[in-house]
Each structure stands twice: as C-alpha cells, then as structure tokens.
C-alpha cells in the first residue's frame, strides 16, 4: 500500500516538522519507506495507492499511562470534591481508589471488559493505536489477575496494542489497614510473581505517596520485579515530594509519572537514569492542583516528556488523548509540538517500544490521518475530533 498526497509528521530527528507532498509505503504491517514523494523509489511507486487528499499523517497515538479497566464510577466523589473535600481526605476516609476496588472486586470480568472496551473505543476514535493499562483496583490475587486478563482481552477484540502493567502497590486494601508491610510482602509481591508466571505483565508500577506506599515498600516491590526481569515505573511526587524519583532512578525505571512535586535534583536524576517523564494533565485538572511539573528544568536537561490521559475513575476520567495534549499545553506550558511528541515518540520511549512512535522504515505502520493542515491544530482545538483514518499495523480501522 502506498499513501500518497499527504503532509507527513514523521517525528524523526532528521526530518523537518512537516514534509509536504509526502508518500508512505507500507508492507505487511510495517512502514517500508516514508518521505517527500519526489524521492520515492520507482520500485515502490507501483504499489496500490491511496490518495490522502493533502491530509496530515502522524504516527499513531500512544497512551502510555491508563487505568482503563475498573468497575463502577466515582461521580459521587466528583460532587464531594466540588463541595471542597479533597482527594486525599476522601481516600483516607475509605473512598477514592478503595471505592473502585470494591466495585472492581464485585464486577464480573465480562462487565469489566464491556466497560473498558467502551473507553478503548473513545481512545481509538481519536487515533490511539497503543495503550498501556494498569491493574491496581483488585489488590487481591483473583481481582488483580482478572484485571490483567481483561486488559489483554481488549487487544483480542480491537485493533489496538495493549501493554499491561502490574500496579499491586496502588493502595492499601481495607483488610490490611494498619499493616502495609504485610500487604506488600504477602499479597502484592506474591501476586506479581503469579501474574508474571502467567505472562500477564509487561511492567511493574507503584504509587509512592503518603496515602499509598513509602519508598521502602515500593523498593521491595521493585526488587521483586527486578528478580523477575520486569521493568519498573512509578507514580511519583504527584501530591507531595516523597523521594519517588530518586527511588525510580535507582532501579533504572522506564518512566516517572505525574511528578508535579519533582525538584531540580530529581530532574538531574531523570536525565542521568534515562527516564521519561510522563505528564498527566487530566489528573492535575480534575484535582484542581496548582503545583506544576518542572517543565522548564526538564527541557534544559533534555528529559523526554510524554503525555497520557491517566484514564481512571477518580483523578482523571478522561478518554480523550487530544484533550490531554491540549491540557499539557494550556496547563503545563508544553508547545503543541512537544504535546504531539509526548503522545508519539516520547510515549514509545516511556514504554520502551522502539518499534513505534515515528513514521520510519522498519517501524510498525501505526498511523493517524487527520483533517488538519498543521500539527499544532491537534492540540489547539477543544472537543473536536479531526481524525479521518487510523491505521494499526497497516490496517485501516477508524471504527472499532
Ligand atoms: O494516576 N495516583 C494514583 N493513581 C491514579 C488515580 C487512581 C484513582 O483515583 O482511582 C492516578 O491519578
Ligand atoms: Fe495513574
């Protein structure tokens, strides 16, 4: 297949921001060639061509941080927060993540899957071709495994690549209140081993926060992950500074996520350890936070910045990658170009998936065709979806 007559945003360092009058040759789910049409090798010009009518083509979007699988919803907490009760206070009173844990434990896998597919469809309709999905609303063996299986099942039912992350260290379940060490050692780590033995985990995450787990407990979880050969990442410095970035750096984490309260020395550690910073403006917006992540310092230190929806029922009920990009610009001061990099090449970095995130020979043919003229329009509009077509491994699949 040959896509002709498009404007290409390849995200390759060697290419300009937009290549006008471009062509892309796709072969067996992989990009064979991409560049200015005038340079197209003659041997490829005989492919079945599809006229893009001047539209903009970018890499498929990658949502590198979501909690897409969960039971119930937290609309009642949204109302409480609007009355002035804060997120941490709701969590301490047994609501928040724990209320979703109750709903997720009670829900049959079929219900979790149906609801998660609805959310996955929203992401796909705005161009997502790869999504990371975390467990962490089970906090017991059966429910954590159920969540991971549901996450994997999504990729069997949709043209969407799913990467699963074990987040057993998300919150302390009610039955262990007062004894986080016992939960960590007798549930969180053994369940991780079980899930890994069943091939259900691509990475391990934790929530290092006053209302969740401390650096010692997360350290034990990361040790166990290391012994299983699983890469780690961390919800770090979201609501307060807990030393999560420093801990993640020690374990060579793929990414540190949220990081509103990260400081200059943390940024230096991110750069040294080669970690990607994952910005989650949906949670910042929903919780009405005021402390912004250290974007200027990360730019100076050349820390790659990814952007994700953090889709979850509490702090970020967001299923729009384009709105996440808009919020990253409006709330955190990213440029539209940085926001698009954040959902393509840098999101691929955050997940350590070098086979995607750019339009380049040898990489997956995950592409978005947009009815816009410039890449900045993607982050600029609010509540408007200009996706014309989505290709996942070369297959056109706009509609699920
Ligand atoms: O990424 N920070 C912790 N975890 C989620 C929120 C989960 C929830 O509130 O249900 C987050 O914001
Ligand atoms: Fe999260």
Short mmCIF file of C-alpha atoms and ligand atoms in Angstrom, two decimals:
data_model
loop_
_atom_site.label_atom_id
_atom_site.label_comp_id
_atom_site.label_asym_id
_atom_site.label_seq_id
_atom_site.Cartn_x
_atom_site.Cartn_y
_atom_site.Cartn_z
CA UNK A 1 0.00 0.00 0.00
CA UNK A 2 1.17 3.49 -0.84
CA UNK A 3 -0.29 6.53 0.91
CA UNK A 4 0.15 9.48 -1.41
CA UNK A 5 -0.54 13.21 -1.38
CA UNK A 6 -0.14 13.71 2.38
CA UNK A 7 1.70 16.04 4.74
CA UNK A 8 3.93 13.86 6.88
CA UNK A 9 4.90 14.49 10.50
CA UNK A 10 7.36 11.64 10.94
CA UNK A 11 8.85 12.56 14.36
CA UNK A 12 12.26 11.55 13.02
CA UNK A 13 15.08 13.82 14.11
CA UNK A 14 16.43 14.07 10.59
CA UNK A 15 13.11 15.23 9.06
CA UNK A 16 11.60 18.72 9.14
CA UNK A 17 8.45 19.16 11.29
CA UNK A 18 6.17 18.65 8.29
CA UNK A 19 7.07 17.14 4.91
CA UNK A 20 4.57 18.44 2.36
CA UNK A 21 3.72 16.34 -0.73
CA UNK A 22 4.84 13.18 1.04
CA UNK A 23 4.28 9.48 0.46
CA UNK A 24 4.42 6.46 2.77
CA UNK A 25 4.89 2.90 1.56
CA UNK A 26 3.54 0.17 3.85
CA UNK A 27 4.27 -3.50 3.55
CA UNK A 28 2.92 -6.26 5.80
CA UNK A 29 2.09 -4.02 8.74
CA UNK A 30 5.41 -2.20 8.59
CA UNK A 31 6.49 1.09 7.05
CA UNK A 32 8.80 0.38 4.15
CA UNK A 33 9.55 3.95 3.09
CA UNK A 34 8.41 7.48 4.11
CA UNK A 35 9.43 10.89 2.78
CA UNK A 36 8.90 13.51 0.08
CA UNK A 37 7.04 11.94 -2.86
CA UNK A 38 9.64 13.23 -5.32
CA UNK A 39 12.22 10.97 -3.66
CA UNK A 40 10.05 7.83 -3.74
CA UNK A 41 12.00 4.92 -5.25
CA UNK A 42 10.42 3.90 -8.56
CA UNK A 43 10.10 0.29 -7.40
CA UNK A 44 7.60 1.40 -4.74
CA UNK A 45 5.53 3.72 -6.87
CA UNK A 46 3.57 0.84 -8.40
CA UNK A 47 2.02 -0.12 -5.02
CA UNK A 48 -1.77 0.19 -4.50
CA UNK A 49 -2.03 3.86 -3.81
CA UNK A 50 -4.49 5.62 -1.53
CA UNK A 51 -4.88 9.39 -2.04
CA UNK A 52 -4.74 11.20 1.32
CA UNK A 53 -6.04 14.40 -0.36
CA UNK A 54 -3.44 16.58 1.35
CA UNK A 55 -4.26 15.46 4.91
CA UNK A 56 -1.74 15.36 7.74
CA UNK A 57 -0.28 11.97 8.71
CA UNK A 58 1.34 11.38 12.11
CA UNK A 59 2.42 8.27 13.98
CA UNK A 60 -0.48 6.52 15.74
CA UNK A 61 -1.01 7.97 19.21
CA UNK A 62 0.32 6.06 22.22
CA UNK A 63 -1.45 6.45 25.56
CA UNK A 64 1.35 5.31 27.87
CA UNK A 65 -0.43 5.63 31.26
CA UNK A 66 -4.01 4.50 31.84
CA UNK A 67 -6.12 2.65 34.37
CA UNK A 68 -8.66 1.72 31.70
CA UNK A 69 -10.05 -1.38 33.43
CA UNK A 70 -12.17 -0.68 36.52
CA UNK A 71 -15.61 -1.27 38.00
CA UNK A 72 -18.21 1.41 38.72
CA UNK A 73 -17.54 5.12 38.65
CA UNK A 74 -16.82 7.92 41.13
CA UNK A 75 -19.29 10.60 40.08
CA UNK A 76 -20.39 10.95 43.72
CA UNK A 77 -16.81 11.82 44.70
CA UNK A 78 -16.67 14.37 41.92
CA UNK A 79 -19.65 16.03 43.60
CA UNK A 80 -17.93 15.81 47.00
CA UNK A 81 -14.77 17.42 45.66
CA UNK A 82 -16.85 20.22 44.18
CA UNK A 83 -18.11 20.82 47.74
CA UNK A 84 -14.49 21.27 48.83
CA UNK A 85 -13.50 17.82 50.15
CA UNK A 86 -10.03 16.96 48.85
CA UNK A 87 -8.84 13.80 47.07
CA UNK A 88 -6.52 12.68 49.88
CA UNK A 89 -9.24 13.20 52.54
CA UNK A 90 -11.69 11.08 50.51
CA UNK A 91 -9.01 8.36 50.22
CA UNK A 92 -8.28 8.43 53.96
CA UNK A 93 -11.99 8.00 54.68
CA UNK A 94 -12.04 4.74 52.66
CA UNK A 95 -13.29 6.26 49.40
CA UNK A 96 -11.17 7.07 46.39
CA UNK A 97 -9.18 4.15 44.99
CA UNK A 98 -10.71 1.82 47.61
CA UNK A 99 -14.24 2.50 46.45
CA UNK A 100 -13.18 1.46 42.94
CA UNK A 101 -11.50 -1.62 44.47
CA UNK A 102 -14.85 -2.66 45.97
CA UNK A 103 -16.63 -2.17 42.64
CA UNK A 104 -13.90 -3.95 40.66
CA UNK A 105 -13.83 -6.94 43.00
CA UNK A 106 -17.62 -7.25 42.67
CA UNK A 107 -17.76 -6.92 38.88
CA UNK A 108 -17.68 -9.98 36.59
CA UNK A 109 -14.85 -9.97 34.06
CA UNK A 110 -17.41 -9.66 31.25
CA UNK A 111 -18.71 -6.37 32.69
CA UNK A 112 -15.20 -5.02 33.20
CA UNK A 113 -14.38 -5.91 29.60
CA UNK A 114 -17.53 -4.34 28.15
CA UNK A 115 -16.93 -1.09 30.05
CA UNK A 116 -13.22 -1.00 29.24
CA UNK A 117 -13.94 -1.60 25.52
CA UNK A 118 -16.19 1.47 25.54
CA UNK A 119 -13.31 3.55 26.87
CA UNK A 120 -10.81 1.93 24.49
CA UNK A 121 -13.14 2.84 21.60
CA UNK A 122 -13.02 6.51 22.67
CA UNK A 123 -9.21 6.44 22.65
CA UNK A 124 -9.09 4.69 19.28
CA UNK A 125 -11.59 7.13 17.75
CA UNK A 126 -9.02 9.86 18.46
CA UNK A 127 -6.13 7.92 17.00
CA UNK A 128 -4.69 5.75 19.77
CA UNK A 129 -3.01 2.61 18.41
CA UNK A 130 -1.13 1.53 21.57
CA UNK A 131 -2.37 1.79 25.14
CA UNK A 132 -0.79 0.90 28.45
CA UNK A 133 -3.27 -0.45 31.02
CA UNK A 134 -2.56 -0.93 34.72
CA UNK A 135 -4.07 -3.28 37.26
CA UNK A 136 -4.34 -1.96 40.82
CA UNK A 137 -8.06 -1.92 41.59
CA UNK A 138 -8.03 -5.53 42.78
CA UNK A 139 -5.35 -5.62 45.47
CA UNK A 140 -6.04 -9.33 45.90
CA UNK A 141 -4.90 -12.20 43.74
CA UNK A 142 -8.16 -13.01 41.96
CA UNK A 143 -9.06 -9.45 41.09
CA UNK A 144 -5.58 -8.36 40.01
CA UNK A 145 -5.37 -11.38 37.66
CA UNK A 146 -8.91 -10.69 36.44
CA UNK A 147 -8.00 -7.09 35.58
CA UNK A 148 -4.84 -8.11 33.73
CA UNK A 149 -6.73 -10.73 31.71
CA UNK A 150 -9.41 -8.20 30.82
CA UNK A 151 -6.71 -5.75 29.70
CA UNK A 152 -5.16 -8.42 27.47
CA UNK A 153 -8.59 -9.37 26.09
CA UNK A 154 -9.07 -5.82 24.79
CA UNK A 155 -6.32 -6.34 22.22
CA UNK A 156 -8.03 -9.54 21.04
CA UNK A 157 -11.27 -7.65 20.37
CA UNK A 158 -9.88 -4.45 18.91
CA UNK A 159 -7.13 -3.29 16.54
CA UNK A 160 -5.21 -1.88 19.49
CA UNK A 161 -1.91 -2.97 21.01
CA UNK A 162 -2.17 -3.28 24.81
CA UNK A 163 0.78 -3.24 27.22
CA UNK A 164 -0.11 -4.38 30.73
CA UNK A 165 1.36 -3.03 33.94
CA UNK A 166 1.03 -4.61 37.38
CA UNK A 167 0.07 -1.97 39.95
CA UNK A 168 -0.47 -4.07 43.07
CA UNK A 169 1.17 -1.25 45.07
CA UNK A 170 -1.63 1.22 44.28
CA UNK A 171 -3.44 1.47 47.62
CA UNK A 172 -3.66 -0.45 50.87
CA UNK A 173 -6.76 -2.68 50.79
CA UNK A 174 -9.19 -2.46 53.72
CA UNK A 175 -8.27 -5.89 55.07
CA UNK A 176 -4.66 -4.72 55.63
CA UNK A 177 -5.29 -1.27 57.12
CA UNK A 178 -2.51 -0.55 59.60
CA UNK A 179 -0.16 -3.15 58.11
CA UNK A 180 1.17 -2.04 54.72
CA UNK A 181 4.26 -4.21 55.12
CA UNK A 182 2.17 -7.34 55.43
CA UNK A 183 0.19 -6.42 52.30
CA UNK A 184 3.38 -5.69 50.37
CA UNK A 185 5.09 -8.94 51.33
CA UNK A 186 2.19 -11.42 51.46
CA UNK A 187 -0.06 -10.15 48.66
CA UNK A 188 1.48 -7.55 46.39
CA UNK A 189 4.75 -9.35 45.66
CA UNK A 190 3.42 -12.96 45.52
CA UNK A 191 0.58 -11.89 43.19
CA UNK A 192 3.14 -10.18 40.96
CA UNK A 193 5.05 -13.46 40.74
CA UNK A 194 1.87 -15.36 39.91
CA UNK A 195 0.81 -12.86 37.23
CA UNK A 196 4.31 -12.86 35.73
CA UNK A 197 4.36 -16.66 35.60
CA UNK A 198 1.14 -16.48 33.57
CA UNK A 199 2.73 -14.00 31.17
CA UNK A 200 0.26 -11.26 32.09
CA UNK A 201 2.69 -8.43 32.93
CA UNK A 202 4.90 -6.21 30.77
CA UNK A 203 5.99 -3.85 33.58
CA UNK A 204 5.53 -3.05 37.28
CA UNK A 205 4.30 0.26 38.71
CA UNK A 206 3.67 1.64 42.20
CA UNK A 207 2.11 4.66 43.90
CA UNK A 208 4.68 6.27 46.18
CA UNK A 209 2.67 8.72 48.27
CA UNK A 210 1.65 9.44 51.83
CA UNK A 211 -1.80 7.96 51.12
CA UNK A 212 -0.28 4.89 49.43
CA UNK A 213 3.18 3.26 49.87
CA UNK A 214 6.50 4.57 51.13
CA UNK A 215 9.85 4.27 49.39
CA UNK A 216 10.87 1.18 51.42
CA UNK A 217 7.76 -0.73 50.45
CA UNK A 218 8.00 0.29 46.79
CA UNK A 219 11.69 -0.64 46.89
CA UNK A 220 10.78 -4.20 47.91
CA UNK A 221 8.24 -4.40 45.07
CA UNK A 222 10.89 -3.15 42.63
CA UNK A 223 13.43 -5.70 43.92
CA UNK A 224 10.93 -8.46 43.22
CA UNK A 225 10.23 -7.01 39.77
CA UNK A 226 13.95 -6.95 39.05
CA UNK A 227 14.30 -10.59 40.06
CA UNK A 228 11.55 -11.41 37.54
CA UNK A 229 13.27 -9.37 34.84
CA UNK A 230 10.37 -6.90 34.66
CA UNK A 231 10.96 -3.18 34.03
CA UNK A 232 9.52 -0.68 36.51
CA UNK A 233 7.93 2.77 36.51
CA UNK A 234 6.43 4.89 39.28
CA UNK A 235 3.59 7.28 40.18
CA UNK A 236 6.00 9.73 41.81
CA UNK A 237 5.78 13.12 43.54
CA UNK A 238 2.14 13.60 42.50
CA UNK A 239 0.66 15.14 45.65
CA UNK A 240 3.83 15.68 47.69
CA UNK A 241 7.59 15.09 47.48
CA UNK A 242 8.31 11.55 48.68
CA UNK A 243 11.63 10.71 47.01
CA UNK A 244 9.92 8.58 44.38
CA UNK A 245 12.02 9.88 41.50
CA UNK A 246 15.26 9.04 43.33
CA UNK A 247 13.97 5.55 44.09
CA UNK A 248 12.86 5.02 40.48
CA UNK A 249 16.29 6.18 39.26
CA UNK A 250 17.99 3.55 41.43
CA UNK A 251 16.02 0.87 39.63
CA UNK A 252 16.53 2.30 36.14
CA UNK A 253 12.79 2.92 35.79
CA UNK A 254 11.33 3.43 32.32
CA UNK A 255 9.35 6.45 33.47
CA UNK A 256 8.33 8.60 36.39
CA UNK A 257 4.75 9.73 36.15
CA UNK A 258 2.86 12.82 37.41
CA UNK A 259 5.96 14.45 39.07
CA UNK A 260 4.25 17.75 39.91
CA UNK A 261 6.37 17.98 43.08
CA UNK A 262 9.66 16.89 41.49
CA UNK A 263 12.57 19.28 42.20
CA UNK A 264 15.69 20.30 40.27
CA UNK A 265 17.85 17.45 41.64
CA UNK A 266 15.12 15.00 40.63
CA UNK A 267 15.26 16.34 37.09
CA UNK A 268 19.02 15.72 37.03
CA UNK A 269 18.36 12.13 38.15
CA UNK A 270 15.76 11.66 35.40
CA UNK A 271 18.32 12.76 32.83
CA UNK A 272 21.11 10.59 34.26
CA UNK A 273 18.96 7.49 34.58
CA UNK A 274 17.41 7.96 31.11
CA UNK A 275 13.88 8.01 32.49
CA UNK A 276 10.98 9.53 30.58
CA UNK A 277 8.75 11.99 32.45
CA UNK A 278 5.07 11.18 31.91
CA UNK A 279 2.86 14.25 32.32
CA UNK A 280 -0.76 13.66 33.29
CA UNK A 281 -2.59 16.97 33.00
CA UNK A 282 -6.02 15.29 33.28
CA UNK A 283 -5.33 14.45 36.93
CA UNK A 284 -3.88 17.91 37.62
CA UNK A 285 -7.01 19.47 36.11
CA UNK A 286 -9.53 17.17 37.81
CA UNK A 287 -7.97 17.54 41.25
CA UNK A 288 -7.62 21.30 40.85
CA UNK A 289 -3.90 21.13 41.58
CA UNK A 290 -1.72 24.22 41.42
CA UNK A 291 1.81 22.78 41.61
CA UNK A 292 3.05 22.26 38.04
CA UNK A 293 5.67 19.72 36.94
CA UNK A 294 9.14 21.25 36.36
CA UNK A 295 8.77 21.53 32.58
CA UNK A 296 11.41 24.23 32.04
CA UNK A 297 14.02 22.28 34.01
CA UNK A 298 13.19 19.10 32.11
CA UNK A 299 13.60 20.93 28.82
CA UNK A 300 17.00 22.23 29.91
CA UNK A 301 18.08 18.74 30.99
CA UNK A 302 16.64 17.22 27.80
CA UNK A 303 14.43 14.81 29.72
CA UNK A 304 11.94 13.33 27.23
CA UNK A 305 8.39 14.29 28.20
CA UNK A 306 5.43 12.05 27.40
CA UNK A 307 1.76 12.97 27.81
CA UNK A 308 -1.00 10.50 28.70
CA UNK A 309 -4.67 10.50 29.68
CA UNK A 310 -4.22 8.64 33.01
CA UNK A 311 -7.78 7.48 32.27
CA UNK A 312 -9.15 6.35 35.65
CA UNK A 313 -12.44 6.73 37.52
CA UNK A 314 -11.13 9.11 40.18
CA UNK A 315 -8.45 11.62 39.39
CA UNK A 316 -8.71 11.62 35.59
CA UNK A 317 -11.94 10.37 34.00
CA UNK A 318 -10.50 11.33 30.62
CA UNK A 319 -10.74 9.31 27.42
CA UNK A 320 -9.53 11.98 25.00
CA UNK A 321 -5.86 11.96 24.03
CA UNK A 322 -6.36 15.20 22.10
CA UNK A 323 -7.71 16.93 25.20
CA UNK A 324 -4.75 15.58 27.18
CA UNK A 325 -2.48 17.23 24.60
CA UNK A 326 -4.45 20.47 24.81
CA UNK A 327 -4.23 20.43 28.62
CA UNK A 328 -0.50 19.70 28.52
CA UNK A 329 -0.11 22.94 26.55
CA UNK A 330 -2.62 25.09 28.42
CA UNK A 331 -1.90 23.88 31.96
CA UNK A 332 1.77 22.83 31.82
CA UNK A 333 3.11 25.13 29.09
CA UNK A 334 4.17 22.50 26.57
CA UNK A 335 4.33 23.59 22.95
CA UNK A 336 1.89 21.80 20.61
CA UNK A 337 4.92 20.08 19.06
CA UNK A 338 6.03 18.82 22.50
CA UNK A 339 2.49 17.62 23.20
CA UNK A 340 2.45 15.59 19.97
CA UNK A 341 5.91 14.20 20.70
CA UNK A 342 4.52 13.36 24.14
CA UNK A 343 1.87 11.11 22.64
CA UNK A 344 4.07 9.55 19.97
CA UNK A 345 7.85 9.20 20.12
CA UNK A 346 8.22 10.02 23.83
CA UNK A 347 5.30 7.80 24.82
CA UNK A 348 7.04 4.98 22.91
CA UNK A 349 10.17 5.77 24.91
CA UNK A 350 8.21 5.68 28.17
CA UNK A 351 7.07 2.16 27.27
CA UNK A 352 10.46 1.21 25.78
CA UNK A 353 8.87 0.34 22.45
CA UNK A 354 11.41 1.38 19.82
CA UNK A 355 9.29 -0.14 17.04
CA UNK A 356 6.75 2.72 17.05
CA UNK A 357 6.14 6.40 17.77
CA UNK A 358 7.71 7.57 14.50
CA UNK A 359 6.91 7.05 10.83
CA UNK A 360 10.10 5.41 9.61
CA UNK A 361 11.20 2.37 7.61
CA UNK A 362 11.08 -0.82 9.63
CA UNK A 363 8.69 0.51 12.26
CA UNK A 364 5.07 -0.52 12.78
CA UNK A 365 2.66 1.09 10.31
CA UNK A 366 0.59 2.66 13.09
CA UNK A 367 -0.61 5.91 11.55
CA UNK A 368 -3.19 8.64 12.02
CA UNK A 369 -4.61 10.62 9.12
CA UNK A 370 -6.01 13.94 10.31
CA UNK A 371 -8.23 16.51 8.64
CA UNK A 372 -5.91 19.35 9.66
CA UNK A 373 -3.22 21.32 7.93
CA UNK A 374 -0.66 21.78 10.72
CA UNK A 375 0.25 19.61 13.72
CA UNK A 376 -0.49 22.48 16.14
CA UNK A 377 -4.19 22.18 15.27
CA UNK A 378 -4.31 18.81 17.05
CA UNK A 379 -3.61 20.34 20.47
CA UNK A 380 -5.38 23.63 19.73
CA UNK A 381 -9.00 22.59 19.25
CA UNK A 382 -11.10 21.53 22.24
CA UNK A 383 -13.78 18.88 21.90
CA UNK A 384 -13.23 18.46 18.16
CA UNK A 385 -12.02 15.24 16.60
CA UNK A 386 -10.34 15.66 13.21
CA UNK A 387 -9.33 12.01 12.82
CA UNK A 388 -10.03 10.87 9.26
CA UNK A 389 -8.48 7.41 9.42
CA UNK A 390 -6.39 5.31 11.74
CA UNK A 391 -4.06 2.55 10.54
CA UNK A 392 -2.97 -0.09 13.02
CA UNK A 393 -0.15 -2.21 11.60
CA UNK A 394 -1.20 -1.05 8.16
CA UNK A 395 -4.87 -1.97 8.62
CA UNK A 396 -7.34 0.90 8.24
CA UNK A 397 -9.56 0.81 11.28
CA UNK A 398 -11.19 4.05 12.22
CA UNK A 399 -14.33 2.40 13.55
CA UNK A 400 -13.92 -0.38 16.09
O1 LIG B 1 -2.79 8.06 38.37
N1 LIG B 1 -2.24 8.33 41.59
C1 LIG B 1 -2.73 7.21 41.71
N2 LIG B 1 -3.47 6.58 40.81
C2 LIG B 1 -4.33 7.19 39.88
C3 LIG B 1 -5.61 7.58 40.48
C4 LIG B 1 -6.44 6.46 40.76
C5 LIG B 1 -7.78 6.77 41.30
O2 LIG B 1 -8.04 7.85 41.89
O3 LIG B 1 -8.60 5.86 41.14
C6 LIG B 1 -3.66 8.34 39.16
O4 LIG B 1 -4.01 9.50 39.33
FE1 LIG B 2 -2.16 6.80 37.22
#
